[in-house]
């Protein structure tokens, strides 16, 4: 019985070795917190009195909530003295989900890749991890290889590309291809030649169809490989290419003359679809026809104009679309069969990129801006909404790519005006 002693703090080992202790009273002291697992050594503790202390119900006390849920010890009601939202509540009534104790390592400057870039595409080839980046300022597509020993990206090879806007790697049938999309001078496809250990140009892309490329998506349908290039010119068309034994060949022209800004491949209910965003109309949905072996126009995504980028993510059984807008607010909508239900509006003046990505069980959303900070949001499943999580200082971001490098999780942020930043995902549990 050590109540009424103005005890302000206890060390973690205060009760170590007291395995026969059955009754403990710490009542009416001045304890604001308790060390994690303080009562773990007390194997046969039957009664515990913590009343009359000023316990702060923050992350450092989260362990006590969990202990109270599982213990057979009799504990009279103990109340929170702070913070404000918990003041006066019984600690036993708190839920573990009430504690927001997970954060990331903030305040550390991210490492940089000393060049500008406008796209980043991670890929695995021959069991190694690579990243392909479009670098118009350096007139190349740069391919970096992950060094597992030094845990960093190293130069691997460069493909000449004077005005590259996207460098898309495709690993198909044990071959590595890179589709190089350029604003001027035509676009090309390269293949990695293992005999000479370098990229070899294998074909041109029709410059009459693809005049001003903006984005590339690659995917498989029924075992066949395809890629689609969004064309942002008024005279060209977004184009679908299919791989055969000799290379990729034109398969279908889509959505001509609409200044397309982005294309996203989505499989929903087992049906392959393309969603094409455009400067001149709402995003258009195409669905794959197995009979015709091509995509057929299906409808539009609401009345959403000026969509720069369309990306999707899944949460349990639901499918969501993230629609970034340069003028006006960006949107998150839920796909419900033939209609879309708006879930959330996010302020995004000057946004060119809105990228969802998952790290383990945690779903994030990076929303970039040319005029302010990049905002990273964390998905809250119960509320079906994103909550603000972190700010990143990235100048004119053009992409965000999650790169799982063994035990290191990276987020690449290519910048149109500055160095490419590399953020590392660090989870810190403040309750430990």
Tab-separated table of C-alpha atoms in Angstrom:
chain	number	residue	atom	x	y	z
A	1	UNK	CA	0.000	0.000	0.000
A	2	UNK	CA	1.944	3.046	-1.207
A	3	UNK	CA	-0.917	5.469	-1.747
A	4	UNK	CA	-0.869	9.159	-0.689
A	5	UNK	CA	2.884	9.534	-1.245
A	6	UNK	CA	3.016	12.160	-4.027
A	7	UNK	CA	4.765	9.652	-6.272
A	8	UNK	CA	5.295	11.354	-9.639
A	9	UNK	CA	7.084	8.632	-11.612
A	10	UNK	CA	7.868	4.917	-11.562
A	11	UNK	CA	10.670	3.109	-13.329
A	12	UNK	CA	9.907	0.187	-15.616
A	13	UNK	CA	11.486	-2.291	-13.179
A	14	UNK	CA	9.783	-1.017	-10.012
A	15	UNK	CA	7.921	-4.284	-9.375
A	16	UNK	CA	10.394	-6.707	-10.948
A	17	UNK	CA	10.677	-9.967	-9.012
A	18	UNK	CA	7.553	-9.473	-6.884
A	19	UNK	CA	5.844	-12.579	-8.244
A	20	UNK	CA	3.881	-13.194	-5.026
A	21	UNK	CA	2.335	-9.724	-4.872
A	22	UNK	CA	-1.484	-9.952	-4.865
A	23	UNK	CA	-2.633	-6.477	-3.736
A	24	UNK	CA	-1.170	-3.174	-4.951
A	25	UNK	CA	-2.445	0.333	-4.226
A	26	UNK	CA	-0.951	3.335	-6.006
A	27	UNK	CA	-3.985	5.496	-5.241
A	28	UNK	CA	-3.869	9.251	-4.655
A	29	UNK	CA	-0.371	9.879	-5.940
A	30	UNK	CA	0.658	12.239	-8.720
A	31	UNK	CA	1.241	9.746	-11.540
A	32	UNK	CA	0.639	11.120	-15.034
A	33	UNK	CA	1.886	8.067	-16.912
A	34	UNK	CA	2.998	4.485	-16.271
A	35	UNK	CA	5.929	2.684	-17.926
A	36	UNK	CA	4.966	0.102	-20.521
A	37	UNK	CA	4.309	-3.398	-19.090
A	38	UNK	CA	4.777	-2.128	-15.531
A	39	UNK	CA	2.551	-4.872	-14.114
A	40	UNK	CA	3.816	-7.704	-16.333
A	41	UNK	CA	6.015	-9.298	-13.544
A	42	UNK	CA	3.032	-9.515	-11.183
A	43	UNK	CA	1.831	-12.994	-12.096
A	44	UNK	CA	-0.880	-13.367	-9.426
A	45	UNK	CA	-1.951	-9.743	-8.892
A	46	UNK	CA	-5.623	-9.824	-7.935
A	47	UNK	CA	-6.324	-6.198	-6.908
A	48	UNK	CA	-4.904	-2.927	-8.291
A	49	UNK	CA	-5.940	0.578	-7.256
A	50	UNK	CA	-4.903	3.498	-9.482
A	51	UNK	CA	-7.584	5.968	-8.423
A	52	UNK	CA	-6.731	9.558	-7.607
A	53	UNK	CA	-3.893	9.989	-10.114
A	54	UNK	CA	-3.763	12.464	-13.017
A	55	UNK	CA	-3.185	9.956	-15.810
A	56	UNK	CA	-2.752	11.407	-19.296
A	57	UNK	CA	-4.485	9.176	-21.837
A	58	UNK	CA	-1.907	9.567	-24.595
A	59	UNK	CA	0.100	7.029	-26.545
A	60	UNK	CA	2.264	6.188	-23.536
A	61	UNK	CA	-0.787	4.814	-21.726
A	62	UNK	CA	-2.150	2.830	-24.689
A	63	UNK	CA	-0.553	-0.345	-23.316
A	64	UNK	CA	-2.608	0.014	-20.105
A	65	UNK	CA	-5.863	0.005	-22.102
A	66	UNK	CA	-4.773	-3.235	-23.772
A	67	UNK	CA	-3.723	-4.734	-20.409
A	68	UNK	CA	-7.043	-3.847	-18.778
A	69	UNK	CA	-8.895	-5.644	-21.595
A	70	UNK	CA	-7.070	-8.917	-20.936
A	71	UNK	CA	-6.326	-9.001	-17.192
A	72	UNK	CA	-8.223	-10.856	-14.470
A	73	UNK	CA	-7.034	-8.298	-11.915
A	74	UNK	CA	-9.779	-6.261	-10.232
A	75	UNK	CA	-9.187	-2.581	-11.021
A	76	UNK	CA	-11.615	0.099	-9.750
A	77	UNK	CA	-12.557	2.739	-12.332
A	78	UNK	CA	-9.681	5.025	-13.344
A	79	UNK	CA	-10.352	8.237	-15.258
A	80	UNK	CA	-8.360	10.301	-17.772
A	81	UNK	CA	-7.223	13.755	-16.719
A	82	UNK	CA	-6.056	14.710	-20.235
A	83	UNK	CA	-6.017	15.344	-23.177
A	84	UNK	CA	-9.203	17.330	-23.649
A	85	UNK	CA	-11.088	14.830	-25.814
A	86	UNK	CA	-10.629	12.071	-23.194
A	87	UNK	CA	-10.857	14.118	-19.995
A	88	UNK	CA	-13.209	12.464	-17.484
A	89	UNK	CA	-13.526	9.224	-19.486
A	90	UNK	CA	-12.900	5.826	-17.930
A	91	UNK	CA	-9.641	4.389	-19.227
A	92	UNK	CA	-11.249	0.946	-19.504
A	93	UNK	CA	-13.845	2.406	-21.914
A	94	UNK	CA	-11.236	3.657	-24.397
A	95	UNK	CA	-10.647	1.668	-27.584
A	96	UNK	CA	-7.179	1.011	-28.980
A	97	UNK	CA	-8.294	2.730	-32.196
A	98	UNK	CA	-8.778	5.961	-30.198
A	99	UNK	CA	-5.001	6.350	-29.991
A	100	UNK	CA	-3.275	7.830	-33.056
A	101	UNK	CA	0.219	6.579	-32.243
A	102	UNK	CA	1.631	5.736	-35.664
A	103	UNK	CA	3.684	8.400	-37.384
A	104	UNK	CA	6.609	8.554	-39.778
A	105	UNK	CA	10.123	9.828	-39.293
A	106	UNK	CA	9.627	13.522	-40.014
A	107	UNK	CA	12.042	16.395	-40.103
A	108	UNK	CA	14.857	14.505	-41.857
A	109	UNK	CA	15.847	15.879	-45.278
A	110	UNK	CA	15.250	13.227	-47.944
A	111	UNK	CA	18.155	11.964	-50.050
A	112	UNK	CA	18.173	13.217	-53.637
A	113	UNK	CA	18.865	11.908	-57.094
A	114	UNK	CA	20.758	14.846	-58.621
A	115	UNK	CA	18.616	15.374	-61.697
A	116	UNK	CA	15.198	16.527	-62.833
A	117	UNK	CA	12.700	13.918	-64.014
A	118	UNK	CA	9.071	13.744	-65.119
A	119	UNK	CA	8.305	10.033	-64.641
A	120	UNK	CA	9.569	7.125	-62.553
A	121	UNK	CA	8.760	3.445	-63.151
A	122	UNK	CA	10.073	0.704	-60.826
A	123	UNK	CA	10.360	-2.824	-62.246
A	124	UNK	CA	11.949	-6.193	-61.542
A	125	UNK	CA	14.041	-7.966	-64.152
A	126	UNK	CA	16.125	-11.127	-63.623
A	127	UNK	CA	15.434	-10.900	-59.876
A	128	UNK	CA	16.915	-7.393	-59.586
A	129	UNK	CA	15.094	-4.144	-58.851
A	130	UNK	CA	15.370	-1.181	-61.228
A	131	UNK	CA	13.803	2.238	-61.775
A	132	UNK	CA	13.417	3.897	-65.186
A	133	UNK	CA	13.184	7.697	-65.160
A	134	UNK	CA	12.399	10.121	-67.993
A	135	UNK	CA	14.915	12.991	-67.876
A	136	UNK	CA	14.195	15.536	-70.616
A	137	UNK	CA	16.800	17.912	-69.172
A	138	UNK	CA	19.497	15.260	-69.596
A	139	UNK	CA	18.079	14.047	-72.943
A	140	UNK	CA	17.767	10.480	-71.733
A	141	UNK	CA	15.816	7.701	-70.114
A	142	UNK	CA	17.919	6.789	-67.108
A	143	UNK	CA	17.770	3.273	-65.684
A	144	UNK	CA	18.943	2.864	-62.087
A	145	UNK	CA	19.614	-0.434	-60.313
A	146	UNK	CA	19.045	-1.061	-56.606
A	147	UNK	CA	22.246	-1.918	-54.718
A	148	UNK	CA	21.152	-4.355	-51.987
A	149	UNK	CA	24.480	-4.047	-50.147
A	150	UNK	CA	24.714	-0.265	-49.930
A	151	UNK	CA	20.910	0.090	-50.076
A	152	UNK	CA	20.759	2.803	-52.701
A	153	UNK	CA	20.048	3.309	-56.405
A	154	UNK	CA	23.030	3.230	-58.763
A	155	UNK	CA	23.407	4.171	-62.437
A	156	UNK	CA	22.808	1.195	-64.723
A	157	UNK	CA	22.254	2.451	-68.279
A	158	UNK	CA	20.934	5.373	-70.302
A	159	UNK	CA	18.761	5.453	-73.400
A	160	UNK	CA	19.062	8.605	-75.545
A	161	UNK	CA	15.796	10.584	-75.548
A	162	UNK	CA	15.996	14.308	-76.266
A	163	UNK	CA	12.489	15.180	-75.079
A	164	UNK	CA	11.410	12.174	-73.013
A	165	UNK	CA	8.137	12.475	-71.109
A	166	UNK	CA	7.733	8.818	-70.125
A	167	UNK	CA	9.991	5.760	-70.078
A	168	UNK	CA	7.873	2.644	-69.565
A	169	UNK	CA	9.596	-0.677	-68.814
A	170	UNK	CA	7.743	-3.858	-69.797
A	171	UNK	CA	9.038	-7.285	-68.764
A	172	UNK	CA	7.273	-9.782	-71.034
A	173	UNK	CA	8.245	-13.322	-71.991
A	174	UNK	CA	11.591	-12.932	-70.168
A	175	UNK	CA	12.419	-9.920	-72.327
A	176	UNK	CA	12.896	-6.360	-71.063
A	177	UNK	CA	11.452	-3.600	-73.238
A	178	UNK	CA	11.417	0.145	-72.601
A	179	UNK	CA	8.882	2.309	-74.430
A	180	UNK	CA	10.383	5.777	-74.816
A	181	UNK	CA	7.755	8.483	-75.349
A	182	UNK	CA	9.044	11.838	-76.618
A	183	UNK	CA	7.398	15.175	-77.327
A	184	UNK	CA	9.543	15.767	-80.401
A	185	UNK	CA	11.411	13.504	-82.773
A	186	UNK	CA	9.161	10.496	-82.482
A	187	UNK	CA	8.802	7.733	-79.896
A	188	UNK	CA	10.607	4.396	-79.832
A	189	UNK	CA	10.791	0.935	-78.283
A	190	UNK	CA	14.074	-0.469	-76.965
A	191	UNK	CA	14.938	-4.025	-75.891
A	192	UNK	CA	17.661	-5.110	-73.494
A	193	UNK	CA	20.130	-7.284	-75.424
A	194	UNK	CA	21.826	-9.736	-73.054
A	195	UNK	CA	24.471	-10.567	-75.675
A	196	UNK	CA	25.950	-7.063	-75.599
A	197	UNK	CA	24.497	-5.864	-72.249
A	198	UNK	CA	22.867	-2.736	-73.648
A	199	UNK	CA	19.523	-1.410	-74.879
A	200	UNK	CA	18.940	-1.754	-78.626
A	201	UNK	CA	16.262	0.199	-80.512
A	202	UNK	CA	13.918	-2.298	-82.169
A	203	UNK	CA	11.124	-0.147	-83.623
A	204	UNK	CA	9.585	3.280	-84.095
A	205	UNK	CA	6.089	4.277	-82.962
A	206	UNK	CA	3.892	5.818	-85.645
A	207	UNK	CA	4.395	9.579	-85.247
A	208	UNK	CA	1.204	10.335	-87.197
A	209	UNK	CA	-0.905	8.688	-84.500
A	210	UNK	CA	1.173	9.500	-81.434
A	211	UNK	CA	2.209	13.127	-81.864
A	212	UNK	CA	2.414	14.412	-78.308
A	213	UNK	CA	2.527	11.500	-75.818
A	214	UNK	CA	1.773	12.111	-72.176
A	215	UNK	CA	1.423	8.779	-70.331
A	216	UNK	CA	1.930	5.035	-70.879
A	217	UNK	CA	0.233	2.061	-69.244
A	218	UNK	CA	1.193	-1.604	-69.783
A	219	UNK	CA	-0.928	-4.636	-68.939
A	220	UNK	CA	-1.902	-8.206	-69.859
A	221	UNK	CA	-5.276	-9.378	-71.137
A	222	UNK	CA	-5.894	-13.101	-71.612
A	223	UNK	CA	-2.143	-13.768	-71.683
A	224	UNK	CA	-1.326	-11.088	-74.286
A	225	UNK	CA	0.788	-8.013	-73.481
A	226	UNK	CA	-0.395	-4.527	-74.445
A	227	UNK	CA	0.609	-0.958	-73.813
A	228	UNK	CA	-1.395	2.211	-74.412
A	229	UNK	CA	-0.035	5.742	-74.953
A	230	UNK	CA	-2.189	8.745	-74.069
A	231	UNK	CA	-1.756	11.394	-76.754
A	232	UNK	CA	-2.267	15.049	-75.780
A	233	UNK	CA	-2.221	16.581	-79.245
A	234	UNK	CA	-5.246	17.733	-81.190
A	235	UNK	CA	-4.237	15.764	-84.270
A	236	UNK	CA	-3.211	12.393	-82.825
A	237	UNK	CA	-4.997	9.675	-80.881
A	238	UNK	CA	-4.412	7.598	-77.795
A	239	UNK	CA	-3.116	4.297	-79.205
A	240	UNK	CA	-3.073	0.658	-78.100
A	241	UNK	CA	-0.181	-1.647	-79.055
A	242	UNK	CA	0.040	-5.440	-78.774
A	243	UNK	CA	3.113	-7.649	-78.427
A	244	UNK	CA	3.703	-10.484	-80.871
A	245	UNK	CA	6.837	-12.511	-81.606
A	246	UNK	CA	8.626	-9.685	-83.379
A	247	UNK	CA	7.658	-6.643	-81.305
A	248	UNK	CA	4.752	-4.373	-80.489
A	249	UNK	CA	2.323	-3.515	-83.243
A	250	UNK	CA	-0.531	-1.059	-83.512
A	251	UNK	CA	-3.762	-2.709	-82.361
A	252	UNK	CA	-6.355	0.064	-81.895
A	253	UNK	CA	-6.748	3.844	-82.022
A	254	UNK	CA	-8.716	5.288	-79.086
A	255	UNK	CA	-10.250	8.666	-78.337
A	256	UNK	CA	-8.729	10.674	-81.182
A	257	UNK	CA	-8.221	14.463	-81.058
A	258	UNK	CA	-9.177	15.020	-77.423
A	259	UNK	CA	-5.866	16.128	-75.848
A	260	UNK	CA	-5.645	13.181	-73.483
A	261	UNK	CA	-3.569	13.742	-70.354
A	262	UNK	CA	-3.504	10.326	-68.656
A	263	UNK	CA	-4.613	6.701	-69.030
A	264	UNK	CA	-5.276	4.126	-66.313
A	265	UNK	CA	-5.813	0.370	-66.653
A	266	UNK	CA	-8.373	-1.057	-64.209
A	267	UNK	CA	-9.807	-4.526	-63.718
A	268	UNK	CA	-13.200	-4.428	-62.018
A	269	UNK	CA	-15.449	-7.473	-61.626
A	270	UNK	CA	-13.093	-9.369	-63.920
A	271	UNK	CA	-13.591	-6.845	-66.745
A	272	UNK	CA	-10.530	-5.024	-68.143
A	273	UNK	CA	-11.102	-1.302	-68.609
A	274	UNK	CA	-9.195	1.811	-69.647
A	275	UNK	CA	-9.987	5.226	-68.172
A	276	UNK	CA	-8.685	8.109	-70.254
A	277	UNK	CA	-8.607	11.636	-68.838
A	278	UNK	CA	-8.734	14.567	-71.213
A	279	UNK	CA	-8.402	18.346	-71.266
A	280	UNK	CA	-11.549	18.658	-73.350
A	281	UNK	CA	-14.085	16.388	-71.637
A	282	UNK	CA	-14.797	14.206	-68.592
A	283	UNK	CA	-12.716	11.011	-68.246
A	284	UNK	CA	-13.909	8.331	-70.669
A	285	UNK	CA	-14.242	4.620	-69.841
A	286	UNK	CA	-13.481	1.875	-72.353
A	287	UNK	CA	-14.295	-1.785	-71.640
A	288	UNK	CA	-12.566	-4.743	-73.260
A	289	UNK	CA	-14.698	-6.767	-75.637
A	290	UNK	CA	-13.570	-10.402	-75.718
A	291	UNK	CA	-15.501	-10.969	-78.938
A	292	UNK	CA	-13.968	-8.013	-80.790
A	293	UNK	CA	-10.558	-8.223	-79.062
A	294	UNK	CA	-10.541	-4.481	-78.529
A	295	UNK	CA	-11.808	-1.754	-76.214
A	296	UNK	CA	-15.312	-0.343	-76.632
A	297	UNK	CA	-16.487	3.028	-75.271
A	298	UNK	CA	-18.665	2.519	-72.185
A	299	UNK	CA	-19.323	5.947	-70.647
A	300	UNK	CA	-17.846	8.841	-68.682
A	301	UNK	CA	-16.827	9.513	-65.088
A	302	UNK	CA	-19.460	12.023	-64.005
A	303	UNK	CA	-19.243	15.625	-65.159
A	304	UNK	CA	-15.626	16.122	-64.140
A	305	UNK	CA	-13.689	18.463	-66.428
A	306	UNK	CA	-9.991	19.407	-66.426
A	307	UNK	CA	-8.834	16.081	-64.983
A	308	UNK	CA	-5.058	15.835	-65.295
A	309	UNK	CA	-4.607	12.325	-63.945
A	310	UNK	CA	-6.779	9.290	-63.109
A	311	UNK	CA	-5.499	6.649	-60.688
A	312	UNK	CA	-7.295	3.875	-58.825
A	313	UNK	CA	-6.992	1.898	-55.617
A	314	UNK	CA	-8.955	-0.816	-53.861
A	315	UNK	CA	-10.105	-0.890	-50.247
A	316	UNK	CA	-11.551	-4.263	-49.313
A	317	UNK	CA	-14.220	-4.875	-51.987
A	318	UNK	CA	-14.613	-1.285	-53.127
A	319	UNK	CA	-12.871	0.338	-56.078
A	320	UNK	CA	-11.992	4.051	-55.945
A	321	UNK	CA	-10.784	6.578	-58.490
A	322	UNK	CA	-8.544	9.534	-57.671
A	323	UNK	CA	-9.003	12.443	-60.082
A	324	UNK	CA	-6.422	15.242	-59.920
A	325	UNK	CA	-7.280	18.683	-61.281
A	326	UNK	CA	-5.054	21.664	-62.001
A	327	UNK	CA	-7.908	24.152	-61.622
A	328	UNK	CA	-10.486	23.321	-58.966
A	329	UNK	CA	-10.580	20.635	-56.302
A	330	UNK	CA	-9.412	17.088	-56.852
A	331	UNK	CA	-11.859	14.267	-56.167
A	332	UNK	CA	-11.994	10.752	-54.763
A	333	UNK	CA	-14.977	8.771	-56.058
A	334	UNK	CA	-16.213	5.253	-55.389
A	335	UNK	CA	-17.033	3.075	-58.377
A	336	UNK	CA	-20.471	1.510	-57.948
A	337	UNK	CA	-21.190	-0.414	-61.123
A	338	UNK	CA	-22.614	2.091	-63.603
A	339	UNK	CA	-22.195	5.175	-61.420
A	340	UNK	CA	-19.652	7.021	-59.340
A	341	UNK	CA	-20.289	8.353	-55.843
A	342	UNK	CA	-18.175	11.261	-54.648
A	343	UNK	CA	-16.370	10.328	-51.434
A	344	UNK	CA	-14.099	13.302	-50.835
A	345	UNK	CA	-12.997	16.655	-52.217
A	346	UNK	CA	-9.371	17.723	-51.711
A	347	UNK	CA	-8.044	21.254	-52.352
A	348	UNK	CA	-5.438	20.991	-55.075
A	349	UNK	CA	-4.717	24.203	-56.951
A	350	UNK	CA	-1.967	23.499	-59.468
A	351	UNK	CA	-2.105	19.707	-59.148
A	352	UNK	CA	-0.627	17.606	-61.952
A	353	UNK	CA	-0.335	14.359	-59.998
A	354	UNK	CA	-2.493	12.451	-57.499
A	355	UNK	CA	-1.084	9.013	-56.712
A	356	UNK	CA	-2.499	6.399	-54.331
A	357	UNK	CA	-0.030	3.797	-53.044
A	358	UNK	CA	-0.069	1.118	-50.364
A	359	UNK	CA	2.687	0.282	-47.885
A	360	UNK	CA	1.716	-2.976	-46.205
A	361	UNK	CA	-1.817	-2.523	-44.868
A	362	UNK	CA	-1.628	1.275	-44.980
A	363	UNK	CA	-3.197	3.070	-47.970
A	364	UNK	CA	-1.744	6.488	-48.765
A	365	UNK	CA	-2.469	9.213	-51.291
A	366	UNK	CA	0.116	11.746	-52.490
A	367	UNK	CA	-1.368	14.944	-53.942
A	368	UNK	CA	1.233	17.176	-55.589
A	369	UNK	CA	1.009	20.846	-56.500
A	370	UNK	CA	3.036	23.310	-58.553
A	371	UNK	CA	2.194	26.125	-56.121
A	372	UNK	CA	2.379	24.612	-52.624
A	373	UNK	CA	3.479	21.601	-50.607
A	374	UNK	CA	2.694	18.030	-51.556
A	375	UNK	CA	0.153	16.584	-49.139
A	376	UNK	CA	0.266	12.938	-48.139
A	377	UNK	CA	-3.027	11.497	-46.873
A	378	UNK	CA	-3.738	8.257	-44.994
A	379	UNK	CA	-6.899	6.257	-45.734
A	380	UNK	CA	-9.275	5.751	-42.803
A	381	UNK	CA	-11.315	2.667	-43.628
A	382	UNK	CA	-14.076	3.282	-41.065
A	383	UNK	CA	-14.718	6.815	-42.333
A	384	UNK	CA	-14.064	5.925	-45.989
A	385	UNK	CA	-11.958	9.069	-46.308
A	386	UNK	CA	-8.375	10.261	-46.437
A	387	UNK	CA	-6.970	12.192	-43.457
A	388	UNK	CA	-3.991	14.558	-43.698
A	389	UNK	CA	-0.828	12.740	-42.703
A	390	UNK	CA	2.298	14.614	-43.813
A	391	UNK	CA	3.591	17.473	-45.964
A	392	UNK	CA	6.473	17.046	-48.425
A	393	UNK	CA	8.406	19.872	-50.011
A	394	UNK	CA	8.662	18.899	-53.690
A	395	UNK	CA	9.015	21.479	-56.467
A	396	UNK	CA	6.695	20.831	-59.430
A	397	UNK	CA	6.198	17.082	-58.836
A	398	UNK	CA	5.239	15.037	-61.875
A	399	UNK	CA	4.913	11.561	-60.341
A	400	UNK	CA	5.073	9.639	-57.081
A	401	UNK	CA	6.226	6.032	-57.230
A	402	UNK	CA	6.373	3.537	-54.394
A	403	UNK	CA	9.487	1.337	-54.568
A	404	UNK	CA	9.627	-1.712	-52.251
A	405	UNK	CA	13.371	-2.367	-51.994
A	406	UNK	CA	13.671	-5.476	-49.762
A	407	UNK	CA	13.406	-4.179	-46.188
A	408	UNK	CA	13.365	-0.519	-47.305
A	409	UNK	CA	10.208	1.171	-48.590
A	410	UNK	CA	10.860	4.212	-50.772
A	411	UNK	CA	8.740	6.899	-52.380
A	412	UNK	CA	10.298	8.550	-55.434
A	413	UNK	CA	9.186	12.086	-56.230
A	414	UNK	CA	10.410	13.186	-59.692
A	415	UNK	CA	10.474	16.967	-60.077
A	416	UNK	CA	10.163	19.027	-63.241
A	417	UNK	CA	12.178	21.922	-61.765
A	418	UNK	CA	14.531	20.436	-59.155
A	419	UNK	CA	16.270	17.259	-58.017
A	420	UNK	CA	14.303	14.049	-57.703
A	421	UNK	CA	13.635	13.316	-54.024
A	422	UNK	CA	13.659	9.883	-52.389
A	423	UNK	CA	11.587	9.481	-49.221
A	424	UNK	CA	11.920	6.476	-46.948
A	425	UNK	CA	8.871	5.086	-45.178
A	426	UNK	CA	9.601	4.855	-41.448
A	427	UNK	CA	6.876	3.717	-39.065
A	428	UNK	CA	7.218	4.920	-35.492
A	429	UNK	CA	4.827	3.618	-32.806
A	430	UNK	CA	4.710	6.281	-30.122
A	431	UNK	CA	3.036	3.860	-27.719
A	432	UNK	CA	6.184	1.728	-27.417
